[in-house]
XYZ file of C-alpha atoms in Angstrom:
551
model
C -102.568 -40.235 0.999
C -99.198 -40.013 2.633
C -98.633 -43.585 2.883
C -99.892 -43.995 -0.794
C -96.982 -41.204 -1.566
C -94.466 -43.265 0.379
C -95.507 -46.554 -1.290
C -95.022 -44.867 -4.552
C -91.739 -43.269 -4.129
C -90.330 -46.924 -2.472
C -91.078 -48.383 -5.839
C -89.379 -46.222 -7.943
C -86.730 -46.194 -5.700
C -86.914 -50.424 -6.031
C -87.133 -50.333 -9.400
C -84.206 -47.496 -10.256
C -82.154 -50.279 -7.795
C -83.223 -53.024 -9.614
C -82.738 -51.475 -13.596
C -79.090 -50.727 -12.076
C -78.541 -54.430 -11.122
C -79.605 -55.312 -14.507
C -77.434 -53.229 -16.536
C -74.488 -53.831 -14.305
C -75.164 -57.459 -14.850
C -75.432 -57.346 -18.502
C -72.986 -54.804 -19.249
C -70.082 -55.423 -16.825
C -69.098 -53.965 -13.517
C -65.932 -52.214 -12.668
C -64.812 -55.130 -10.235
C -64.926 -58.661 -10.377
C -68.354 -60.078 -10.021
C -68.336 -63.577 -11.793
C -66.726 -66.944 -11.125
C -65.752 -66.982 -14.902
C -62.472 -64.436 -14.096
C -60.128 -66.423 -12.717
C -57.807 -65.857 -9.427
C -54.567 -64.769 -10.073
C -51.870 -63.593 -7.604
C -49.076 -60.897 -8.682
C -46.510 -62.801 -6.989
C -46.832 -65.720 -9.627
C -45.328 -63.218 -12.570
C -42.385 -61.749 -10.051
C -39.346 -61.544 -11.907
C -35.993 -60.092 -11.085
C -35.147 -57.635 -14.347
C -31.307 -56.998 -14.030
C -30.709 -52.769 -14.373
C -28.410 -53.142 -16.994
C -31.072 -54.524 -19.202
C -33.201 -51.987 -19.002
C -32.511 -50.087 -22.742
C -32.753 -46.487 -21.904
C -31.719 -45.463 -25.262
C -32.947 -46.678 -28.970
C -30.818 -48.962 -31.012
C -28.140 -46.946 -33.234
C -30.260 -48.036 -36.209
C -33.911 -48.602 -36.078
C -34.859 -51.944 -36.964
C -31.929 -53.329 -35.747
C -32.916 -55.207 -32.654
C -33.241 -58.402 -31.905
C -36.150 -60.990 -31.703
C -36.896 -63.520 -29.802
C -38.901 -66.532 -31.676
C -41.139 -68.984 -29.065
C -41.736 -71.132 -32.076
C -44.282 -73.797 -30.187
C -44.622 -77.209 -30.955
C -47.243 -79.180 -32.275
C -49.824 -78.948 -29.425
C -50.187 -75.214 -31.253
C -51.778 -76.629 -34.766
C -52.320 -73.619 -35.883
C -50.990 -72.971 -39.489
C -49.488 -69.759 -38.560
C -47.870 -72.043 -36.256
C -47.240 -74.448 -38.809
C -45.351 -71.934 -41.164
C -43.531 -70.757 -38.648
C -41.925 -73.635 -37.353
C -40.738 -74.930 -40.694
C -39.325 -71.230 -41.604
C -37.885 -71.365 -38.241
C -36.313 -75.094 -38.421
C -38.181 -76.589 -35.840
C -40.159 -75.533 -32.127
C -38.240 -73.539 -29.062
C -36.580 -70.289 -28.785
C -35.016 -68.693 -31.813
C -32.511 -65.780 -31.262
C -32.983 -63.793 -34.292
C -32.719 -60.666 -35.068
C -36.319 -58.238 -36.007
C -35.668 -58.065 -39.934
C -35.877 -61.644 -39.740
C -39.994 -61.540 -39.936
C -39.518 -61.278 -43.567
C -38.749 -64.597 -43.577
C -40.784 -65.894 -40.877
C -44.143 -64.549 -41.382
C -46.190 -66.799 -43.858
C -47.520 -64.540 -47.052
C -50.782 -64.767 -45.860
C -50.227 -63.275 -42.582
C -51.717 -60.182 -41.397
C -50.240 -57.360 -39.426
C -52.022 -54.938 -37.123
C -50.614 -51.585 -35.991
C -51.556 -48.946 -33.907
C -51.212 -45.912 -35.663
C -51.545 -43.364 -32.260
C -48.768 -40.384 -32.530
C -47.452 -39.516 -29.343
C -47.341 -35.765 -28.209
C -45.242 -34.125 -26.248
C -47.486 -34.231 -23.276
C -44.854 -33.745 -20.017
C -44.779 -30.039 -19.236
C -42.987 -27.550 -16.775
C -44.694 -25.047 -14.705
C -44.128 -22.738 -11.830
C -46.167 -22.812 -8.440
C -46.632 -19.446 -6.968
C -43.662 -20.188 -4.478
C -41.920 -20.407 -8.226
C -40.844 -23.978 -7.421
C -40.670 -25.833 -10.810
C -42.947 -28.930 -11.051
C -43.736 -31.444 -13.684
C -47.016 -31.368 -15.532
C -47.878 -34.650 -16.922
C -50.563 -34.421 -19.052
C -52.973 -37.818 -19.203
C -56.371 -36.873 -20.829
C -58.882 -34.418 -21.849
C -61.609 -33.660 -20.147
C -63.393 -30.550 -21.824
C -64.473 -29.743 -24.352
C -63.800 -33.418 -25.811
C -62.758 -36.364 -24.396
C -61.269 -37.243 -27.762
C -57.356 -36.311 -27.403
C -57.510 -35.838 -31.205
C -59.863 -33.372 -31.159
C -58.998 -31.086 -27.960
C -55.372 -30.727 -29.530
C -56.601 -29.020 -32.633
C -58.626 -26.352 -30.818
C -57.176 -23.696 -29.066
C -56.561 -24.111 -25.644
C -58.544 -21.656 -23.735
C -60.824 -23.196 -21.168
C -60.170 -26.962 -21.946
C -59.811 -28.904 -18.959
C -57.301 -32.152 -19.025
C -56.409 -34.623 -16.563
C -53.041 -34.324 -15.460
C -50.380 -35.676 -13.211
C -48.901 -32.673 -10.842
C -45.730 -33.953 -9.304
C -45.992 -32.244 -6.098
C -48.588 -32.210 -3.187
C -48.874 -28.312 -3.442
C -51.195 -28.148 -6.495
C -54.628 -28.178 -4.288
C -57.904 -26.774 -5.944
C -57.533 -22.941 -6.414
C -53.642 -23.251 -7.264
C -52.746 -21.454 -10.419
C -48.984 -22.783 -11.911
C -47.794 -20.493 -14.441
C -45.719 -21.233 -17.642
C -44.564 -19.444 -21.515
C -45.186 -20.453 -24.514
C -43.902 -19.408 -27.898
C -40.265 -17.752 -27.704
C -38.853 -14.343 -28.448
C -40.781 -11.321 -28.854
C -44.068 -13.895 -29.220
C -44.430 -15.557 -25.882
C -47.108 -15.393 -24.484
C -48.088 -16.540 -20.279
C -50.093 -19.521 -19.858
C -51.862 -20.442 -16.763
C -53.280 -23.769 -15.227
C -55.640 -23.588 -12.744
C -56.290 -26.751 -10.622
C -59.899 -27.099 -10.449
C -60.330 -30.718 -8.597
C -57.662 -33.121 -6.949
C -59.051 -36.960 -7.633
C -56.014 -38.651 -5.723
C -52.551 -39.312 -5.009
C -49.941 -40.234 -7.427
C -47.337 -42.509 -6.013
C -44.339 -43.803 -8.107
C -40.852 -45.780 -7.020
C -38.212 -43.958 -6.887
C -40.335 -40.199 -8.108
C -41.276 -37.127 -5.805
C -44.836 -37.714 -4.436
C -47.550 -35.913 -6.754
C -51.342 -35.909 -7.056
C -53.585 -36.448 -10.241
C -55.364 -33.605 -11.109
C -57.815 -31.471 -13.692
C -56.559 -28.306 -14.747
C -58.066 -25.627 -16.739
C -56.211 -23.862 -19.382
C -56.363 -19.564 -19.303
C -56.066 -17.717 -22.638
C -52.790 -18.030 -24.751
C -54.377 -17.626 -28.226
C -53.043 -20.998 -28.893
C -54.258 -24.128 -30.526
C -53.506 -27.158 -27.922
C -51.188 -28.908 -30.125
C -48.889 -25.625 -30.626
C -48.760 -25.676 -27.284
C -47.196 -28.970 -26.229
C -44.978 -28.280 -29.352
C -43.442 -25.079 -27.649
C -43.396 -26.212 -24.274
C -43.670 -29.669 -23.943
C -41.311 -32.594 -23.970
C -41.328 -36.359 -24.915
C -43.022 -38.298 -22.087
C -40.567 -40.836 -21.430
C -41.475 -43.949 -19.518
C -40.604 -42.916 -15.960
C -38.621 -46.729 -15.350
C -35.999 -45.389 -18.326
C -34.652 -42.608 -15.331
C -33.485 -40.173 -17.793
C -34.681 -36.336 -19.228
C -36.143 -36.668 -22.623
C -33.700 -35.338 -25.357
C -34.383 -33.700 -28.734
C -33.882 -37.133 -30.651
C -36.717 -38.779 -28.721
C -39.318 -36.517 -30.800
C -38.831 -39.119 -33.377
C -37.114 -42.090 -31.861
C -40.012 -42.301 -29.553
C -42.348 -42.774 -32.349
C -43.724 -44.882 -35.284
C -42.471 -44.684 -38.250
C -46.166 -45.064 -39.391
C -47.458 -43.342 -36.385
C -50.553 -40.247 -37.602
C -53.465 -39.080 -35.221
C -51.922 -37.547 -32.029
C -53.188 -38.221 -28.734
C -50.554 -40.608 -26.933
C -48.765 -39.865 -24.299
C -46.547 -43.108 -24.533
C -45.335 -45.030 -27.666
C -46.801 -48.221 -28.722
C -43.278 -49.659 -28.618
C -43.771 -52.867 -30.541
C -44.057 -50.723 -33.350
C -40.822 -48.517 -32.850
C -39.069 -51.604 -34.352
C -40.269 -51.650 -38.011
C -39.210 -49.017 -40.371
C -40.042 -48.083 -43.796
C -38.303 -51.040 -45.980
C -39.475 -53.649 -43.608
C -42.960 -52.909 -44.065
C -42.206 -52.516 -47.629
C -40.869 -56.019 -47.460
C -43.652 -57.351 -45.967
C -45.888 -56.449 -48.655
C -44.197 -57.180 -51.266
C -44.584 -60.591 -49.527
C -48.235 -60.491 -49.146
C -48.047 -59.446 -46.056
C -51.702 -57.808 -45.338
C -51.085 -54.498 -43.163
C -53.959 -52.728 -41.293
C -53.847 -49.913 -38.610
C -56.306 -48.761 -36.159
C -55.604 -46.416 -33.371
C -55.736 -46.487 -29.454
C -54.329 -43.299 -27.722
C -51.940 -44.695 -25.275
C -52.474 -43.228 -21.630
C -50.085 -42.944 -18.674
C -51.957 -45.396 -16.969
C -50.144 -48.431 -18.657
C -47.003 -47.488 -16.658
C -49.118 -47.710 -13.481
C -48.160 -50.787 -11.610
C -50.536 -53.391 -10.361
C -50.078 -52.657 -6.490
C -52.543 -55.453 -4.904
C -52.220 -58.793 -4.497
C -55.013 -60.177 -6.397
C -55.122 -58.947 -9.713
C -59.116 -58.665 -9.912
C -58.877 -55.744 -7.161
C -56.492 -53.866 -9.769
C -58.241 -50.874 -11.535
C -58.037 -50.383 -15.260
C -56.861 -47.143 -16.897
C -59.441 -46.234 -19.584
C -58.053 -45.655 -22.993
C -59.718 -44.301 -26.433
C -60.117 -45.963 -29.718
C -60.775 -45.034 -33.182
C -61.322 -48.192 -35.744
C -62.457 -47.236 -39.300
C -64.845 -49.057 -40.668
C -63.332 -50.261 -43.989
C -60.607 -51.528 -41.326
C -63.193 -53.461 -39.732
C -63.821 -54.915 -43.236
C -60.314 -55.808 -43.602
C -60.115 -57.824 -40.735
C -63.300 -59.348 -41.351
C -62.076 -60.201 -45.071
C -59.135 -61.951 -43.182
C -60.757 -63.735 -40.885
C -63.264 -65.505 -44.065
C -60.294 -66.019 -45.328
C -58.314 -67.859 -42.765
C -55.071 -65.231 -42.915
C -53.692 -65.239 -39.369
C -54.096 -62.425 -37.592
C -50.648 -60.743 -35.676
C -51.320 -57.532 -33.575
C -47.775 -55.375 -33.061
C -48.381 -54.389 -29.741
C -51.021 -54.756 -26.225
C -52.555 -52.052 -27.213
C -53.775 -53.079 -30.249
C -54.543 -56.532 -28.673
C -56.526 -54.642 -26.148
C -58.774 -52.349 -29.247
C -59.557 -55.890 -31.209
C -60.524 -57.700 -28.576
C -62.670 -55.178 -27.566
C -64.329 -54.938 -30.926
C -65.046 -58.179 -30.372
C -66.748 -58.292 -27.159
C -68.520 -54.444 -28.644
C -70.124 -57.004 -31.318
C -70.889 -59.715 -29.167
C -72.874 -57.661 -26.656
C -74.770 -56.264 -29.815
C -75.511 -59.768 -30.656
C -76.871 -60.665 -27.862
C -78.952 -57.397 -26.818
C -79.402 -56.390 -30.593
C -80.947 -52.617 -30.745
C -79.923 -52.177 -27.253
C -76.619 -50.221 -26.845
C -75.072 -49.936 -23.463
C -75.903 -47.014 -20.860
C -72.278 -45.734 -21.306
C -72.072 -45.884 -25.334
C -69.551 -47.675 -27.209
C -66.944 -49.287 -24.077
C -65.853 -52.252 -23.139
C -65.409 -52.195 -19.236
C -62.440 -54.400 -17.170
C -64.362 -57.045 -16.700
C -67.323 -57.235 -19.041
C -66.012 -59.856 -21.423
C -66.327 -62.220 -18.283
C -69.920 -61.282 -17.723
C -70.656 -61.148 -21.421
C -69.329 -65.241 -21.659
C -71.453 -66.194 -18.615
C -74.501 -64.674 -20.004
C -74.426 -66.638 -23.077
C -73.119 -70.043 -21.187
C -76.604 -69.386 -19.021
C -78.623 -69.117 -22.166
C -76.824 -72.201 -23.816
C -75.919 -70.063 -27.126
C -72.416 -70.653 -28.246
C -70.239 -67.033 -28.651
C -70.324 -65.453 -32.311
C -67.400 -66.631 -34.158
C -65.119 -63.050 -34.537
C -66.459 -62.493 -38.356
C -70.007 -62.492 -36.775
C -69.167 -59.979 -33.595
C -66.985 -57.890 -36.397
C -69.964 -57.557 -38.665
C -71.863 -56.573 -35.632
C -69.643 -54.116 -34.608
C -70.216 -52.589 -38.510
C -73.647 -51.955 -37.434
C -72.694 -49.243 -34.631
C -70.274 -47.067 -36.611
C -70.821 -43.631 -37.046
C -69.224 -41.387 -39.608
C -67.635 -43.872 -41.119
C -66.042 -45.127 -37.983
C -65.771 -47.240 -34.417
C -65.492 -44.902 -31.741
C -65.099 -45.597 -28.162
C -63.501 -46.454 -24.473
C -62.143 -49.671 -23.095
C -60.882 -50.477 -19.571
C -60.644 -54.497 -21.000
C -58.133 -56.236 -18.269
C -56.781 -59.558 -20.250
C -55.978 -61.952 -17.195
C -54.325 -65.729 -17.743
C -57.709 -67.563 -18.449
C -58.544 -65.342 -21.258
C -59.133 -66.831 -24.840
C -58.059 -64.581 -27.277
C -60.718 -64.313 -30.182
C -58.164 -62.185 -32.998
C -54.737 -62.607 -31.865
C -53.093 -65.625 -33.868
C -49.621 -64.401 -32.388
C -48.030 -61.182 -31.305
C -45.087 -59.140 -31.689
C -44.505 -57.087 -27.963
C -41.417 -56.001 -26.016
C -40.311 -57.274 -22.635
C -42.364 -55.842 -20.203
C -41.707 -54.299 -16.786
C -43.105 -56.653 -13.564
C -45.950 -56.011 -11.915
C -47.571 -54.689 -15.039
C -50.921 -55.473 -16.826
C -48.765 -55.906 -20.246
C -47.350 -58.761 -18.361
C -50.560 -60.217 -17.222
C -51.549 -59.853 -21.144
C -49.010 -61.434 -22.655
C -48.819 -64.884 -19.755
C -53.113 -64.973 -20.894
C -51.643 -65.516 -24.685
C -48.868 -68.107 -24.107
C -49.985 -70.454 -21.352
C -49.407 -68.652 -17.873
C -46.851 -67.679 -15.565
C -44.739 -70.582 -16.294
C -44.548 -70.082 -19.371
C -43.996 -66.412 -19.230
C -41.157 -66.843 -16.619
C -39.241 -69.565 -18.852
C -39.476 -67.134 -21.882
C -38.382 -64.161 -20.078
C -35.703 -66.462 -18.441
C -34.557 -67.472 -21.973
C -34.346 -63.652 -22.246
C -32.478 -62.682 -19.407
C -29.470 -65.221 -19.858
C -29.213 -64.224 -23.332
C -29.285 -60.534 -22.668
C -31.697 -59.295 -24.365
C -32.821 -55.257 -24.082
C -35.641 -54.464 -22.198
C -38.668 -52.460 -21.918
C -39.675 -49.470 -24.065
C -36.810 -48.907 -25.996
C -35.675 -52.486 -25.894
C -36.244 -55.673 -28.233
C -38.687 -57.831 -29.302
C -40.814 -61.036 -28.994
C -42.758 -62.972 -31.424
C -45.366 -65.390 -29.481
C -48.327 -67.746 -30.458
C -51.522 -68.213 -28.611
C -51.388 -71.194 -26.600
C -55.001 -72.254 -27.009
C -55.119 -75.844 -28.010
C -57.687 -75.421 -30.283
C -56.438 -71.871 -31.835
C -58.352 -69.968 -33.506
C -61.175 -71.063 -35.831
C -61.934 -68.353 -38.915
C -63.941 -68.459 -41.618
C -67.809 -69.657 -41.479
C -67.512 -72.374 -38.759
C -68.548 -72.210 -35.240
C -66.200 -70.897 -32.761
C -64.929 -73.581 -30.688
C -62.893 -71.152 -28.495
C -65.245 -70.788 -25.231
C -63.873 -67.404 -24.809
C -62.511 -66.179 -21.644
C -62.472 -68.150 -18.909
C -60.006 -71.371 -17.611
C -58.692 -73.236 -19.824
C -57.798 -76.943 -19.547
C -54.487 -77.829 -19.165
C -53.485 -80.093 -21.810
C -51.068 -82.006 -20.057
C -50.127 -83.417 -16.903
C -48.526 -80.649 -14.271
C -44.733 -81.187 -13.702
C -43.092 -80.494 -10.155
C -42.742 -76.741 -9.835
C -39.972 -74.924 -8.378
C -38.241 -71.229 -8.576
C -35.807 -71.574 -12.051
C -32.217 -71.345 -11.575
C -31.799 -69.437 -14.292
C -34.650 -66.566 -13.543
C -33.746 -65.367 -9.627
C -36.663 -65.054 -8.105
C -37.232 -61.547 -6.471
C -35.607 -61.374 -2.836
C -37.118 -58.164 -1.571
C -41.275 -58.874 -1.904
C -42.940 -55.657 -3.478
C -44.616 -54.225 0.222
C -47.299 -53.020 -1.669
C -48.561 -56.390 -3.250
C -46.919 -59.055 -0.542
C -49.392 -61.612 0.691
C -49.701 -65.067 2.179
C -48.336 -67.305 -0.812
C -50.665 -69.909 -1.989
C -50.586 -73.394 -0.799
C -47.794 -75.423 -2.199
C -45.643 -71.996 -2.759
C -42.414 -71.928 -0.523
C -42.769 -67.884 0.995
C -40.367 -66.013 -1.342
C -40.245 -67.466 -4.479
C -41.641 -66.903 -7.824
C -43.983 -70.435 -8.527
C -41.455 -71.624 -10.771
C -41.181 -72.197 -14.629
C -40.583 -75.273 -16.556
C -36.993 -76.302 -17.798
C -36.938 -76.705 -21.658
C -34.587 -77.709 -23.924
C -34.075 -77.227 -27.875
C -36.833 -78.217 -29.257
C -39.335 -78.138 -26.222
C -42.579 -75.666 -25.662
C -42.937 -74.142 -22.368
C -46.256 -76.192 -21.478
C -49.716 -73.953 -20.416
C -50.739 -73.139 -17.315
């Protein structure tokens, strides 16, 4: 009897092991379990950005930065491509300025924004020694997830995740702050219910992240943050928010709150332009992803694939997903402004390719897309010889899980050089800071490092602003073979190496990008063969005319 007992409870214990291994497998793990990711070392992307191109402030005038063009060459077919070239007079870098899309973008182009409104999420509060600390809020916990919702209840008993900038605030520690003014305000208290870890940044006071749990105020959340809360400036600008950054730090077309930093690609376009743009045919479609403070995080290992994700939440309306899927029949070129709305479609897609192939069968943790799942998703379907769904196929897929009219979910998706992008043609983005995933993004799209350190050289010689407030890119995907829309197969093999389409040239560090002297401590390690110790791997020289070649 016992041993029949013990035999029992060993199999369910087996078999709860093994149904784990199988949904990990299927639906992605949060590390790197498959060959398809490919290795890729920090140090490779290392650039020296020079202070006094960091823009701390806007332009004078919105819309008036500039924009650099990497028009590529023919080994890019695309007809995006195409158009742009001959608008642009011919392949290599253009120095233009961001009102010049007008011009550039063919008619048939379309443009994807991310519609998220940041709120003023970066609070004050008093510690019972009355010490002053910053409150950074990140997320809600209770009673929604969903930023959008918590902020339009009142705030009494919701719990968020926040960043506490001092190693005071342990469980139990109540910091007190006002809101409202005059004869109406009224104490508010957070209580620190759990401490999850540290929070380390250069050149900040230590801190630790944190939940918090709101006492009475009689308050919705979003009055709240209005009263007492400031803009939550990037911490690399090193400045206090100021009054002007309510709206300089914002869309123009910017509507359901929950960010707590700007989708700057977008701060660039204003009213007329997109006005413009239409009037040229210029399709226009917005989605939302609320922004979280984990995209300033820096990546702090060596190897990227021991980096962890932030998680950030999407909303995609379905008659959205019907635009894009009218584009892609269509052939239109699709141009997200933005990572972040790079990061939401390319979720979608891998959302409707895991439908396809487990169809009726929605993942333990609803609608996500973890860091590496695309990875696992592309092996499955190379081990069952199917060919990926073209994007129109995974899109229509994705139709099938909406509820309420709309896509709802998470994604932790980590876009690594080696990725094939399935719905970015081309993409407008900013400069970004090093040792950042938006950097890692952005080399996946246009080749690799090498390629990413020759633009950004290009940029640094001809001064060009950088980071949140500063200007703008327009790249192309790389892939030799593009992007295939419409009804035919997709030759893109999705993520995973691609092949180099030409021969490698002799690398070395560029003389006109200085390589970083002082190795970041927290993500040194033994360079790779070939690599002289202290240099970045180098970036190819180009001249008018030339295309940084793909890594």
């Amino acid at each position: 009897s016992l041993f029949v007992c013990l035999w029992a409870m060993l199999r369910r214990v087996f078999a709860a092991w093994a149904t784990g291994v199988v949904r990990k497998a299927r639906f992605g793990a949060s590390i790197r379990q498959s060959s398809e990711v490919v290795e890729v070392r920090m140090h490779d992307f290392r650039y020296h950005l020079p202070d006094e191109l960091i823009a701390r402030h806007p332009p004078s005038e919105r819309g008036t930065s500039r924009l650099l063009v990497a028009v590529p060459g023919e080994d890019v077919p695309s007809p995006l491509a195409h158009g742009v070239r001959r608008a642009a007079g011919g392949p290599g870098y253009k120095d233009r300025s961001f009102g010049d899309l007008v011009e550039l973008l063919p008619p048939n182009s379309h443009l994807l924004f991310n519609e998220s409104k940041v709120f003023s999420a970066r609070v004050f509060a008093r510690l019972a020694t009355g010490r002053e600390v910053e409150v950074m809020f990140l997320a809600p916990e209770l009673p929604s997830p969903d930023p959008a919702v918590c902020l339009q209840m009142d705030c009494a008993s919701q719990v968020w995740r926040c960043m506490i900038r001092s190693t005071e605030a342990v469980v139990g520690a109540v910091l007190q702050a006002e809101a409202g003014s005059g004869s109406d305000r009224r104490p508010l208290a957070l209580e620190v219910v759990a401490v999850h870890s540290a929070w380390d940044e250069e050149g900040e006071d230590k801190g630790l992240e944190t939940s918090v749990r709101f006492g009475p105020a009689g308050m919705d959340m979003g009055s709240v943050f209005d009263a007492i809360g400031h803009t939550p400036l990037p911490p690399y600008l090193r400045r206090a928010a100021e009054p002007s950054d309510r709206e300089l730090y914002q869309t123009v077309y910017a509507d359901e709150e929950g960010s707590v930093a700007a989708p700057t690609a977008g701060l660039h376009f204003t009213q007329p332009l997109l006005r413009h743009l239409a009037d040229r045919g210029v399709r226009q479609t917005t989605l939302v992803l609320h922004v979280s403070a984990g995209t300033f995080r820096p990546v702090t290992v060596e190897d990227a694939a021991d980096h962890v994700m932030h998680q950030e939440r999407f909303a995609v309306q379905l008659s959205k997903v019907r635009e894009i899927i009218s584009s892609l029949e269509a052939g239109r070129p699709l141009i997200p402004v933005g990572t972040t709305t790079v990061r939401v479609l390319e979720s979608l897609y891998w959302i409707g390719t895991r439908a396809v192939l487990c169809p009726g069968d929605p993942p333990p943790s609803g609608v996500t897309i973890r860091q590496w799942e695309p990875y696992h998703l592309k092996a499955q379907f190379s081990e069952q010889g199917r060919p990926l769904p073209t994007p129109a196929q995974a899109l229509a897929a994705v139709a099938t899980l909406a509820q309420s009219g709309a896509i709802r979910g998470t994604t932790s998706i980590c876009i690594v050089p080696g990725y094939s992008f399935q719905l970015c043609d081309a993409l407008i983005t900013n400069f970004h800071q090093p040792d950042s995933t938006l950097l890692l993004l952005t080399s996946a799209l246009i080749g690799g490092p090498r390629a990413l350190l020759t633009l950004y050289s290009h940029a640094i010689q001809q001064r060009y602003r950088f980071l949140s407030f500063g200007d703008a890119c327009l790249l192309f995907n790389a892939s030799p073979k593009g992007l295939l829309h419409g009804n035919g197969s997709n030759p893109d093999p999705g993520p995973g190496p691609r092949p180099d389409p030409s021969p490698r040239p002799t690398l070395g560090p560029s003389p006109s990008l200085t390589p970083n002297p002082t190795p970041n401590p927290k993500t040194s390690a033994a360079p790779r063969e070939g690599v002289q110790a202290g240099t970045t791997e180098g970036s190819i020289q180009i001249g008018d005319g030339a295309w940084p070649r793909a890594a």
